[in-house]
Short mmCIF file of N, CA and C in Angstrom, two decimals:
data_model
loop_
_atom_site.label_atom_id
_atom_site.label_comp_id
_atom_site.label_asym_id
_atom_site.label_seq_id
_atom_site.Cartn_x
_atom_site.Cartn_y
_atom_site.Cartn_z
N ARG G 676 1.11 12.76 4.23
CA ARG G 676 -0.15 12.99 4.92
C ARG G 676 -1.07 11.73 4.22
N LEU G 677 -1.13 11.39 3.13
CA LEU G 677 -1.76 10.50 2.53
C LEU G 677 -1.23 8.96 2.91
N LEU G 678 -0.13 8.81 2.95
CA LEU G 678 0.54 7.67 3.13
C LEU G 678 0.49 7.22 4.68
N PRO G 679 0.18 5.81 4.95
CA PRO G 679 0.05 5.41 6.60
C PRO G 679 1.16 5.38 7.03
N ASP G 680 1.49 6.02 8.34
CA ASP G 680 2.97 5.85 8.68
C ASP G 680 3.21 4.53 9.24
N THR G 681 4.28 4.34 9.92
CA THR G 681 4.78 3.06 10.51
C THR G 681 4.28 3.00 11.81
N GLN G 682 3.70 3.61 12.53
CA GLN G 682 3.16 3.77 13.59
C GLN G 682 1.56 3.36 13.96
N GLY G 683 1.02 3.06 12.68
CA GLY G 683 -0.32 2.50 12.78
C GLY G 683 -1.35 3.78 12.88
N ALA G 684 -0.97 4.85 12.34
CA ALA G 684 -1.83 6.08 12.29
C ALA G 684 -2.90 5.77 11.32
N LEU G 685 -4.26 6.41 11.46
CA LEU G 685 -5.08 6.45 10.60
C LEU G 685 -4.42 7.12 9.10
N SER G 686 -4.87 6.59 7.94
CA SER G 686 -4.69 7.41 6.64
C SER G 686 -6.02 7.45 5.85
N ASN G 687 -5.91 8.48 5.03
CA ASN G 687 -7.14 8.83 4.15
C ASN G 687 -6.81 8.61 2.71
N PHE G 688 -5.79 7.86 2.26
CA PHE G 688 -5.67 7.62 0.96
C PHE G 688 -6.56 6.99 0.23
N ASP G 689 -7.55 6.18 0.91
CA ASP G 689 -8.62 5.61 0.06
C ASP G 689 -10.07 6.32 0.22
N MET G 690 -9.83 7.60 0.50
CA MET G 690 -11.26 8.53 0.85
C MET G 690 -11.89 8.48 -0.35
N ASP G 691 -11.32 8.64 -1.62
CA ASP G 691 -12.06 8.98 -2.76
C ASP G 691 -11.16 8.76 -4.00
N ALA G 692 -11.85 8.72 -5.21
CA ALA G 692 -10.80 8.50 -6.48
C ALA G 692 -9.76 9.75 -6.52
N ASN G 693 -10.15 11.03 -6.09
CA ASN G 693 -9.12 11.97 -6.20
C ASN G 693 -8.00 12.17 -5.19
N VAL G 694 -8.33 11.47 -4.09
CA VAL G 694 -7.24 11.53 -3.12
C VAL G 694 -6.24 10.33 -3.59
N ILE G 695 -6.91 9.06 -3.97
CA ILE G 695 -6.15 8.04 -4.18
C ILE G 695 -5.25 8.25 -5.52
N ALA G 696 -5.80 9.23 -6.25
CA ALA G 696 -4.96 9.38 -7.47
C ALA G 696 -3.29 10.04 -7.19
N ASN G 697 -3.48 10.79 -6.01
CA ASN G 697 -2.34 11.26 -5.67
C ASN G 697 -1.11 10.25 -5.69
N ILE G 698 -1.41 8.89 -4.87
CA ILE G 698 -0.41 8.20 -4.77
C ILE G 698 -0.71 6.67 -6.01
N GLN G 699 -1.34 7.09 -6.84
CA GLN G 699 -1.57 6.14 -8.00
C GLN G 699 -0.12 5.19 -8.44
N PRO G 700 0.79 5.95 -8.46
CA PRO G 700 2.07 5.31 -9.24
C PRO G 700 2.92 4.66 -8.12
N LEU G 701 2.18 4.46 -6.86
CA LEU G 701 2.74 3.50 -5.94
C LEU G 701 1.75 2.38 -5.54
N ILE G 702 0.63 2.08 -6.28
CA ILE G 702 -0.10 1.08 -6.13
C ILE G 702 0.10 0.05 -7.18
N TYR G 703 0.25 -1.12 -6.75
CA TYR G 703 0.50 -2.08 -7.72
C TYR G 703 -0.35 -3.47 -6.97
N SER G 704 -1.16 -4.02 -8.19
CA SER G 704 -1.89 -5.33 -7.86
C SER G 704 -0.86 -6.52 -8.15
N LEU G 705 -0.72 -7.28 -7.26
CA LEU G 705 0.33 -8.49 -7.27
C LEU G 705 -0.64 -9.60 -7.52
N ALA G 706 -0.62 -10.24 -8.82
CA ALA G 706 -1.48 -11.38 -8.99
C ALA G 706 -0.66 -12.82 -8.89
N ALA G 707 -1.47 -13.73 -8.77
CA ALA G 707 -0.83 -15.20 -9.01
C ALA G 707 0.29 -15.61 -7.86
N LEU G 708 0.00 -15.03 -6.44
CA LEU G 708 0.77 -15.47 -5.50
C LEU G 708 0.13 -16.59 -4.93
N ASN G 709 0.92 -17.60 -4.65
CA ASN G 709 0.39 -18.91 -4.13
C ASN G 709 0.96 -19.11 -2.72
N MET G 710 0.33 -19.56 -2.05
CA MET G 710 0.75 -19.99 -0.56
C MET G 710 1.29 -21.36 -0.43
N ALA G 711 1.22 -22.18 -1.54
CA ALA G 711 1.83 -23.61 -1.56
C ALA G 711 1.40 -24.42 -0.59
N GLY G 712 0.26 -24.16 0.11
CA GLY G 712 -0.30 -25.18 1.26
C GLY G 712 0.36 -24.86 2.51
N THR G 713 1.21 -24.00 2.51
CA THR G 713 1.70 -23.48 3.96
C THR G 713 0.77 -22.52 4.70
N GLY G 714 -0.06 -22.01 3.94
CA GLY G 714 -0.98 -20.80 4.54
C GLY G 714 -0.27 -19.47 4.74
N ILE G 715 1.05 -19.51 4.44
CA ILE G 715 1.92 -18.01 4.64
C ILE G 715 2.20 -17.67 3.24
N ILE G 716 2.11 -16.28 3.37
CA ILE G 716 2.78 -15.67 1.99
C ILE G 716 3.90 -14.43 2.89
N THR G 717 5.15 -14.81 2.40
CA THR G 717 6.23 -14.21 3.12
C THR G 717 6.50 -12.66 2.59
N ARG G 718 6.79 -11.85 3.38
CA ARG G 718 6.98 -10.29 3.08
C ARG G 718 8.07 -10.61 1.91
N ALA G 719 8.99 -11.42 1.79
CA ALA G 719 9.92 -11.44 0.77
C ALA G 719 9.32 -11.92 -0.67
N ALA G 720 8.57 -12.67 -0.51
CA ALA G 720 7.70 -13.25 -1.67
C ALA G 720 6.62 -12.05 -2.25
N ILE G 721 6.06 -11.09 -1.58
CA ILE G 721 5.38 -10.08 -1.84
C ILE G 721 6.45 -9.13 -2.45
N ASP G 722 7.46 -8.78 -1.74
CA ASP G 722 8.57 -7.70 -2.40
C ASP G 722 9.23 -8.10 -3.60
N ALA G 723 9.22 -9.59 -4.10
CA ALA G 723 9.84 -10.13 -5.07
C ALA G 723 8.98 -9.99 -6.25
N ALA G 724 7.73 -10.12 -5.97
CA ALA G 724 6.52 -9.88 -6.92
C ALA G 724 6.40 -8.41 -7.13
N LEU G 725 6.76 -7.50 -6.21
CA LEU G 725 6.66 -6.07 -6.68
C LEU G 725 7.77 -5.71 -7.35
N VAL G 726 8.96 -6.01 -7.05
CA VAL G 726 10.26 -5.71 -7.92
C VAL G 726 9.96 -5.98 -9.35
N SER G 727 9.37 -7.15 -9.70
CA SER G 727 8.94 -7.79 -10.81
C SER G 727 8.03 -6.75 -11.49
N ALA G 728 6.99 -6.44 -10.67
CA ALA G 728 5.77 -5.59 -11.46
C ALA G 728 6.19 -4.19 -11.51
N SER G 729 6.94 -3.65 -10.80
CA SER G 729 7.52 -2.17 -10.83
C SER G 729 8.82 -1.90 -11.44
N SER G 730 9.36 -2.91 -11.78
CA SER G 730 10.70 -2.87 -12.55
C SER G 730 11.90 -1.84 -11.75
N ASP G 731 11.55 -2.02 -10.40
CA ASP G 731 12.38 -1.18 -9.23
C ASP G 731 13.03 -2.18 -8.55
N VAL G 732 14.48 -2.47 -8.90
CA VAL G 732 15.12 -3.47 -8.03
C VAL G 732 15.05 -3.22 -6.30
N ASP G 733 14.62 -1.96 -6.11
CA ASP G 733 14.77 -1.73 -4.75
C ASP G 733 13.47 -1.84 -3.85
N ALA G 734 12.29 -2.13 -4.69
CA ALA G 734 10.91 -1.86 -4.31
C ALA G 734 10.80 -2.79 -3.07
N THR G 735 10.07 -2.30 -2.22
CA THR G 735 9.49 -2.95 -1.02
C THR G 735 8.11 -2.49 -0.76
N TYR G 736 7.17 -3.10 -0.22
CA TYR G 736 5.78 -2.72 0.14
C TYR G 736 5.62 -1.93 1.29
N LEU G 737 4.97 -0.83 1.31
CA LEU G 737 4.57 -0.06 2.51
C LEU G 737 3.51 -0.79 3.46
N ARG G 738 2.24 -0.90 2.46
CA ARG G 738 1.16 -1.49 3.24
C ARG G 738 0.30 -2.40 2.43
N VAL G 739 -0.20 -3.27 2.76
CA VAL G 739 -1.14 -4.16 1.93
C VAL G 739 -2.43 -3.39 1.79
N ILE G 740 -3.15 -3.16 1.08
CA ILE G 740 -4.40 -2.47 1.06
C ILE G 740 -5.67 -3.46 0.80
N ALA G 741 -5.37 -4.38 0.14
CA ALA G 741 -6.43 -5.43 -0.42
C ALA G 741 -5.88 -6.73 -0.74
N ILE G 742 -6.70 -7.70 -0.42
CA ILE G 742 -6.29 -9.31 -0.81
C ILE G 742 -7.52 -9.81 -1.09
N GLY G 743 -7.30 -10.51 -2.41
CA GLY G 743 -8.47 -11.32 -2.82
C GLY G 743 -7.86 -12.82 -3.12
N VAL G 744 -8.66 -13.69 -2.96
CA VAL G 744 -8.41 -15.14 -3.57
C VAL G 744 -9.31 -15.54 -4.55
N ASP G 745 -8.65 -16.05 -5.50
CA ASP G 745 -9.17 -16.62 -7.02
C ASP G 745 -9.33 -17.97 -7.02
N ASP G 746 -10.52 -18.63 -7.12
CA ASP G 746 -10.69 -20.03 -7.29
C ASP G 746 -10.87 -20.50 -8.93
N GLY G 747 -10.38 -19.63 -9.68
CA GLY G 747 -10.58 -20.00 -11.32
C GLY G 747 -11.57 -19.33 -11.95
N THR G 748 -12.61 -19.20 -11.01
CA THR G 748 -13.93 -18.60 -11.64
C THR G 748 -14.46 -17.36 -10.90
N ASN G 749 -14.10 -17.37 -9.58
CA ASN G 749 -14.66 -16.18 -8.62
C ASN G 749 -13.47 -15.63 -7.89
N LYS G 750 -13.40 -14.33 -7.58
CA LYS G 750 -12.52 -13.85 -6.71
C LYS G 750 -13.37 -13.35 -5.38
N TYR G 751 -12.82 -13.70 -4.16
CA TYR G 751 -13.40 -13.40 -3.14
C TYR G 751 -12.34 -12.75 -2.16
N PRO G 752 -12.99 -11.39 -1.28
CA PRO G 752 -12.23 -10.58 -0.51
C PRO G 752 -11.69 -11.67 0.70
N VAL G 753 -10.56 -11.37 1.03
CA VAL G 753 -9.67 -11.82 2.27
C VAL G 753 -9.80 -11.15 3.34
N ARG G 754 -10.30 -11.27 4.54
CA ARG G 754 -10.49 -10.02 5.24
C ARG G 754 -9.54 -10.62 6.47
N TYR G 755 -8.99 -9.43 7.10
CA TYR G 755 -8.16 -9.38 8.17
C TYR G 755 -8.86 -9.88 9.51
N ALA G 756 -8.00 -10.93 10.26
CA ALA G 756 -8.71 -11.03 11.50
C ALA G 756 -7.55 -11.21 12.79
N LYS G 757 -7.87 -10.48 13.73
CA LYS G 757 -7.36 -10.54 14.75
C LYS G 757 -6.74 -11.53 15.36
N HIS G 758 -5.66 -11.86 15.83
CA HIS G 758 -5.16 -13.53 16.13
C HIS G 758 -6.07 -14.13 17.10
N ASN G 759 -6.53 -13.41 17.98
CA ASN G 759 -7.33 -14.15 19.19
C ASN G 759 -8.84 -14.29 18.55
N ASN G 760 -9.23 -13.53 17.65
CA ASN G 760 -10.57 -14.13 16.94
C ASN G 760 -10.52 -15.23 15.95
N ILE G 761 -9.34 -15.73 15.57
CA ILE G 761 -9.35 -16.97 14.70
C ILE G 761 -9.80 -18.09 15.11
N TRP G 762 -9.58 -18.31 16.43
CA TRP G 762 -10.13 -19.62 17.10
C TRP G 762 -11.50 -19.51 17.42
N ALA G 763 -12.04 -18.28 17.71
CA ALA G 763 -13.66 -18.19 17.58
C ALA G 763 -14.20 -18.22 16.44
N TYR G 764 -13.62 -17.84 15.31
CA TYR G 764 -14.08 -17.95 14.01
C TYR G 764 -14.12 -19.35 13.62
N GLN G 765 -13.30 -20.33 13.99
CA GLN G 765 -13.28 -21.46 13.62
C GLN G 765 -14.22 -22.45 14.24
N LYS G 766 -14.81 -21.75 15.31
CA LYS G 766 -16.13 -22.56 16.18
C LYS G 766 -17.15 -21.95 15.67
N ASN G 767 -17.43 -20.82 15.01
CA ASN G 767 -18.54 -20.29 14.55
C ASN G 767 -19.09 -20.63 13.14
N SER G 768 -20.08 -21.53 12.93
CA SER G 768 -20.52 -22.08 11.69
C SER G 768 -20.66 -20.82 10.64
N TYR G 769 -20.94 -19.55 10.94
CA TYR G 769 -21.08 -18.59 10.20
C TYR G 769 -19.90 -17.77 9.74
N LYS G 770 -18.76 -17.74 10.67
CA LYS G 770 -17.53 -17.22 10.38
C LYS G 770 -16.38 -18.06 10.03
N VAL G 771 -16.59 -19.37 10.09
CA VAL G 771 -15.63 -20.39 9.75
C VAL G 771 -14.84 -20.23 8.59
N PRO G 772 -13.36 -19.93 8.61
CA PRO G 772 -12.43 -19.92 7.24
C PRO G 772 -12.64 -20.84 6.26
N THR G 773 -13.10 -20.51 5.30
CA THR G 773 -13.24 -21.38 3.97
C THR G 773 -12.66 -20.86 2.95
N ALA G 774 -12.46 -21.40 1.81
CA ALA G 774 -11.88 -21.06 0.45
C ALA G 774 -12.51 -19.94 -0.08
N THR G 775 -13.89 -19.81 0.28
CA THR G 775 -14.58 -18.81 -0.03
C THR G 775 -15.13 -17.50 0.80
N ASN G 776 -14.48 -18.07 2.16
CA ASN G 776 -14.65 -16.98 3.17
C ASN G 776 -13.38 -17.03 4.12
N PRO G 777 -12.31 -16.76 3.43
CA PRO G 777 -11.09 -16.82 3.95
C PRO G 777 -10.49 -15.51 4.91
N TYR G 778 -9.72 -15.51 5.69
CA TYR G 778 -9.21 -14.67 6.62
C TYR G 778 -7.61 -14.59 6.66
N TYR G 779 -7.08 -13.53 7.15
CA TYR G 779 -5.39 -13.32 7.24
C TYR G 779 -5.41 -12.78 8.51
N SER G 780 -4.00 -12.88 9.01
CA SER G 780 -3.37 -12.28 10.21
C SER G 780 -2.08 -12.03 9.87
N ILE G 781 -1.32 -11.22 10.63
CA ILE G 781 -0.08 -10.88 10.14
C ILE G 781 0.91 -11.28 11.24
N VAL G 782 2.22 -12.18 10.63
CA VAL G 782 3.01 -12.84 11.43
C VAL G 782 4.33 -12.17 11.14
N ALA G 783 5.33 -12.62 11.96
CA ALA G 783 6.63 -12.17 11.71
C ALA G 783 7.32 -12.29 10.05
N SER G 784 6.87 -13.47 9.45
CA SER G 784 7.45 -13.48 8.14
C SER G 784 6.51 -12.95 7.15
N GLY G 785 5.41 -12.52 7.58
CA GLY G 785 4.56 -12.16 6.62
C GLY G 785 3.06 -11.99 6.95
N PHE G 786 2.28 -12.96 6.03
CA PHE G 786 0.84 -13.19 6.39
C PHE G 786 0.43 -14.52 6.49
N GLN G 787 -0.49 -14.91 7.40
CA GLN G 787 -0.93 -16.22 7.59
C GLN G 787 -2.20 -16.33 7.45
N PHE G 788 -2.62 -17.20 6.29
CA PHE G 788 -4.04 -17.18 5.81
C PHE G 788 -4.68 -18.38 6.52
N TYR G 789 -6.22 -18.38 6.41
CA TYR G 789 -6.95 -19.27 7.01
C TYR G 789 -8.06 -19.62 6.08
N PRO G 790 -8.47 -20.68 5.69
CA PRO G 790 -7.83 -22.13 6.26
C PRO G 790 -6.40 -22.06 5.54
N THR G 791 -5.40 -22.68 6.10
CA THR G 791 -4.25 -22.88 5.72
C THR G 791 -3.90 -23.95 4.56
N ASP G 792 -4.71 -24.71 4.37
CA ASP G 792 -4.66 -25.66 3.21
C ASP G 792 -5.05 -25.14 1.95
N VAL G 793 -5.43 -23.52 1.83
CA VAL G 793 -5.88 -23.16 0.60
C VAL G 793 -4.58 -23.14 -0.40
N THR G 794 -4.84 -23.55 -1.54
CA THR G 794 -3.93 -23.78 -2.81
C THR G 794 -4.26 -22.73 -3.81
N LEU G 795 -5.25 -21.87 -3.52
CA LEU G 795 -5.53 -20.93 -4.65
C LEU G 795 -4.78 -19.98 -4.70
N ASP G 796 -4.73 -19.15 -6.05
CA ASP G 796 -4.04 -17.98 -6.16
C ASP G 796 -4.65 -16.71 -5.49
N LEU G 797 -3.61 -16.04 -4.74
CA LEU G 797 -3.95 -14.60 -4.16
C LEU G 797 -3.47 -13.42 -5.02
N THR G 798 -4.44 -12.42 -5.06
CA THR G 798 -4.06 -11.17 -5.70
C THR G 798 -3.86 -10.21 -4.55
N ILE G 799 -2.90 -9.58 -4.20
CA ILE G 799 -2.48 -8.65 -3.16
C ILE G 799 -2.11 -7.22 -3.82
N THR G 800 -3.02 -6.35 -3.53
CA THR G 800 -2.78 -4.91 -3.91
C THR G 800 -2.08 -4.14 -2.87
N VAL G 801 -0.92 -3.49 -3.08
CA VAL G 801 -0.14 -3.06 -2.14
C VAL G 801 0.36 -1.57 -2.52
N ILE G 802 0.61 -0.84 -1.51
CA ILE G 802 1.30 0.54 -1.82
C ILE G 802 2.81 0.40 -1.44
N LYS G 803 3.82 0.65 -2.63
CA LYS G 803 4.97 0.71 -2.72
C LYS G 803 5.74 1.58 -1.80
N ASN G 804 6.77 1.44 -1.07
CA ASN G 804 7.42 2.63 -0.46
C ASN G 804 7.99 3.52 -1.44
N PRO G 805 7.66 4.80 -1.62
CA PRO G 805 8.21 5.57 -2.46
C PRO G 805 9.85 5.52 -2.33
N LYS G 806 10.57 5.94 -3.80
CA LYS G 806 11.81 6.01 -3.82
C LYS G 806 12.32 7.10 -2.96
N ILE G 807 13.69 6.71 -2.34
CA ILE G 807 14.16 7.98 -1.58
C ILE G 807 15.08 8.62 -2.70
N LEU G 808 14.98 9.85 -2.87
CA LEU G 808 15.70 10.71 -3.64
C LEU G 808 16.98 11.03 -3.27
N VAL G 809 17.99 10.67 -3.78
CA VAL G 809 19.48 10.89 -3.34
C VAL G 809 20.27 12.09 -4.25
N SER G 810 19.74 12.22 -5.61
CA SER G 810 20.22 13.03 -6.38
C SER G 810 19.29 13.98 -7.26
N THR G 811 19.65 14.75 -7.97
CA THR G 811 18.64 15.66 -8.75
C THR G 811 18.27 14.75 -9.99
N SER G 812 19.25 13.64 -10.27
CA SER G 812 18.79 12.80 -11.50
C SER G 812 17.74 12.00 -11.09
N ASP G 813 17.47 11.67 -10.09
CA ASP G 813 16.41 10.72 -9.79
C ASP G 813 15.09 11.27 -10.11
N GLU G 814 14.26 10.49 -10.45
CA GLU G 814 12.80 10.88 -10.85
C GLU G 814 11.67 10.84 -9.62
N PHE G 815 10.92 11.63 -9.63
CA PHE G 815 9.62 11.66 -8.61
C PHE G 815 8.91 10.50 -9.36
N GLU G 816 8.04 9.66 -8.36
CA GLU G 816 7.00 8.82 -8.52
C GLU G 816 5.76 9.63 -8.69
N PHE G 817 5.67 10.56 -8.18
CA PHE G 817 4.50 11.40 -8.25
C PHE G 817 4.15 12.53 -9.12
N SER G 818 3.10 12.93 -9.32
CA SER G 818 2.51 14.01 -10.38
C SER G 818 3.37 15.44 -9.96
N ASP G 819 3.27 16.41 -10.90
CA ASP G 819 3.68 17.70 -10.30
C ASP G 819 3.05 18.10 -9.34
N TYR G 820 1.70 17.95 -9.35
CA TYR G 820 0.83 18.75 -8.23
C TYR G 820 1.29 18.24 -6.81
N VAL G 821 1.37 16.71 -6.74
CA VAL G 821 1.90 16.33 -5.44
C VAL G 821 3.15 16.63 -5.02
N VAL G 822 4.11 16.94 -6.17
CA VAL G 822 5.49 17.48 -5.76
C VAL G 822 5.27 18.93 -5.30
N TYR G 823 4.69 19.81 -5.91
CA TYR G 823 4.51 20.93 -5.38
C TYR G 823 3.86 20.98 -3.79
N ASN G 824 3.12 20.15 -3.60
CA ASN G 824 2.47 20.17 -2.41
C ASN G 824 3.59 19.64 -1.35
N ILE G 825 4.29 18.49 -1.71
CA ILE G 825 5.55 18.20 -0.92
C ILE G 825 6.44 19.51 -0.39
N ILE G 826 6.73 20.04 -1.46
CA ILE G 826 7.77 21.27 -1.50
C ILE G 826 7.12 22.41 -0.47
N SER G 827 5.91 22.53 -0.89
CA SER G 827 5.17 23.64 0.03
C SER G 827 5.22 23.27 1.47
N ILE G 828 4.84 21.95 1.69
CA ILE G 828 4.92 21.60 3.15
C ILE G 828 6.28 21.67 3.74
N ALA G 829 7.21 21.05 3.09
CA ALA G 829 8.64 21.25 3.62
C ALA G 829 9.08 22.70 3.89
N LEU G 830 8.62 23.55 2.98
CA LEU G 830 8.92 25.17 3.30
C LEU G 830 8.02 25.46 4.41
N LYS G 831 7.07 25.15 4.54
CA LYS G 831 6.13 25.39 6.04
C LYS G 831 6.59 24.81 7.12
N LEU G 832 7.18 23.69 7.35
CA LEU G 832 7.73 22.89 8.30
C LEU G 832 9.14 23.58 8.46
N ALA G 833 9.82 24.19 7.68
CA ALA G 833 11.10 25.03 7.58
C ALA G 833 11.01 26.15 8.21
N GLY G 834 9.81 26.81 8.33
CA GLY G 834 9.48 28.28 8.67
C GLY G 834 9.63 29.18 7.63
N VAL G 835 9.50 28.77 6.48
CA VAL G 835 9.48 29.59 5.33
C VAL G 835 8.13 30.03 4.83
N SER G 836 7.80 31.50 4.86
CA SER G 836 6.44 31.72 4.47
C SER G 836 6.30 31.75 2.85
N THR G 837 5.24 30.94 2.52
CA THR G 837 4.92 30.73 0.93
C THR G 837 3.79 31.45 0.62
N ARG G 838 3.68 32.65 1.28
CA ARG G 838 2.85 33.46 0.76
C ARG G 838 3.21 34.48 -0.30
N ASP G 839 4.79 34.56 -0.36
CA ASP G 839 5.46 35.55 -1.28
C ASP G 839 5.34 34.69 -2.58
N GLU G 840 4.79 35.72 -3.53
CA GLU G 840 4.66 35.04 -4.85
C GLU G 840 6.04 34.71 -5.66
N GLU G 841 6.80 35.34 -5.41
CA GLU G 841 8.25 34.90 -5.76
C GLU G 841 8.70 33.50 -5.25
N MET G 842 8.45 33.21 -4.28
CA MET G 842 8.71 31.93 -3.57
C MET G 842 7.97 30.97 -4.10
N LEU G 843 6.69 31.12 -4.34
CA LEU G 843 5.99 30.07 -4.96
C LEU G 843 6.16 29.95 -6.49
N GLN G 844 6.67 30.86 -6.97
CA GLN G 844 7.19 30.87 -8.46
C GLN G 844 8.45 29.84 -8.51
N ASP G 845 9.33 30.20 -7.56
CA ASP G 845 10.32 29.27 -7.50
C ASP G 845 10.25 27.83 -7.04
N VAL G 846 9.04 27.54 -6.23
CA VAL G 846 8.78 26.11 -6.10
C VAL G 846 8.18 25.55 -7.36
N ARG G 847 7.36 26.38 -8.07
CA ARG G 847 6.78 25.76 -9.24
C ARG G 847 7.81 25.43 -10.21
N LEU G 848 8.93 26.52 -10.54
CA LEU G 848 10.07 26.19 -11.46
C LEU G 848 10.71 24.96 -10.84
N ALA G 849 10.98 25.10 -9.72
CA ALA G 849 11.76 23.71 -9.18
C ALA G 849 11.04 22.63 -9.63
N GLY G 850 9.73 22.33 -9.41
CA GLY G 850 8.86 21.22 -9.56
C GLY G 850 8.91 20.91 -11.45
N LEU G 851 9.02 21.92 -12.09
CA LEU G 851 9.19 21.58 -13.36
C LEU G 851 10.55 20.97 -13.91
N GLN G 852 11.59 21.76 -13.25
CA GLN G 852 12.85 21.07 -13.33
C GLN G 852 13.06 19.68 -12.94
N ILE G 853 12.49 19.31 -11.96
CA ILE G 853 12.73 18.02 -11.52
C ILE G 853 11.81 17.09 -12.27
N SER G 854 10.84 17.51 -12.96
CA SER G 854 9.93 16.50 -13.73
C SER G 854 10.45 16.25 -15.17
N GLN G 855 11.36 17.26 -15.63
CA GLN G 855 11.82 17.21 -16.98
C GLN G 855 12.95 16.35 -17.00
#
């Protein structure tokens, strides 16, 4: 319910500090990514940086939540621009893409940045795809609180009443066993 789905639905993970704390183990800030003059950062480059930062060899990013450009002394936010707006921005003296007023759009290989000749370092903050649990020896990336909620939601979706105190106790114990 907190993570954005793959269909572009709204998500509320950044509502406040308490809500985002639920997915804190999945948030990584990837620094010193460089476009090398092409103006494009590929999905593969972001995933490689995420593997290095998370020490998870299977790590891939789910969503980019913030992008900033660093000129060595200052950091500037990089804003998303719709493809059709880029040309209009290039003609508008107040919105023209510059090193201190950069934009990005999404392309098949990753992210296209404007201006394309920017050689400055980018910092990209991403939400990592959660690990898929395949055995009881796998570790959750979430806190016990979040795990209890996941189990509770799964029980509700399965049609199991969770008002039964004994069932709730079993859920809590299962969460403790998983986290140990």
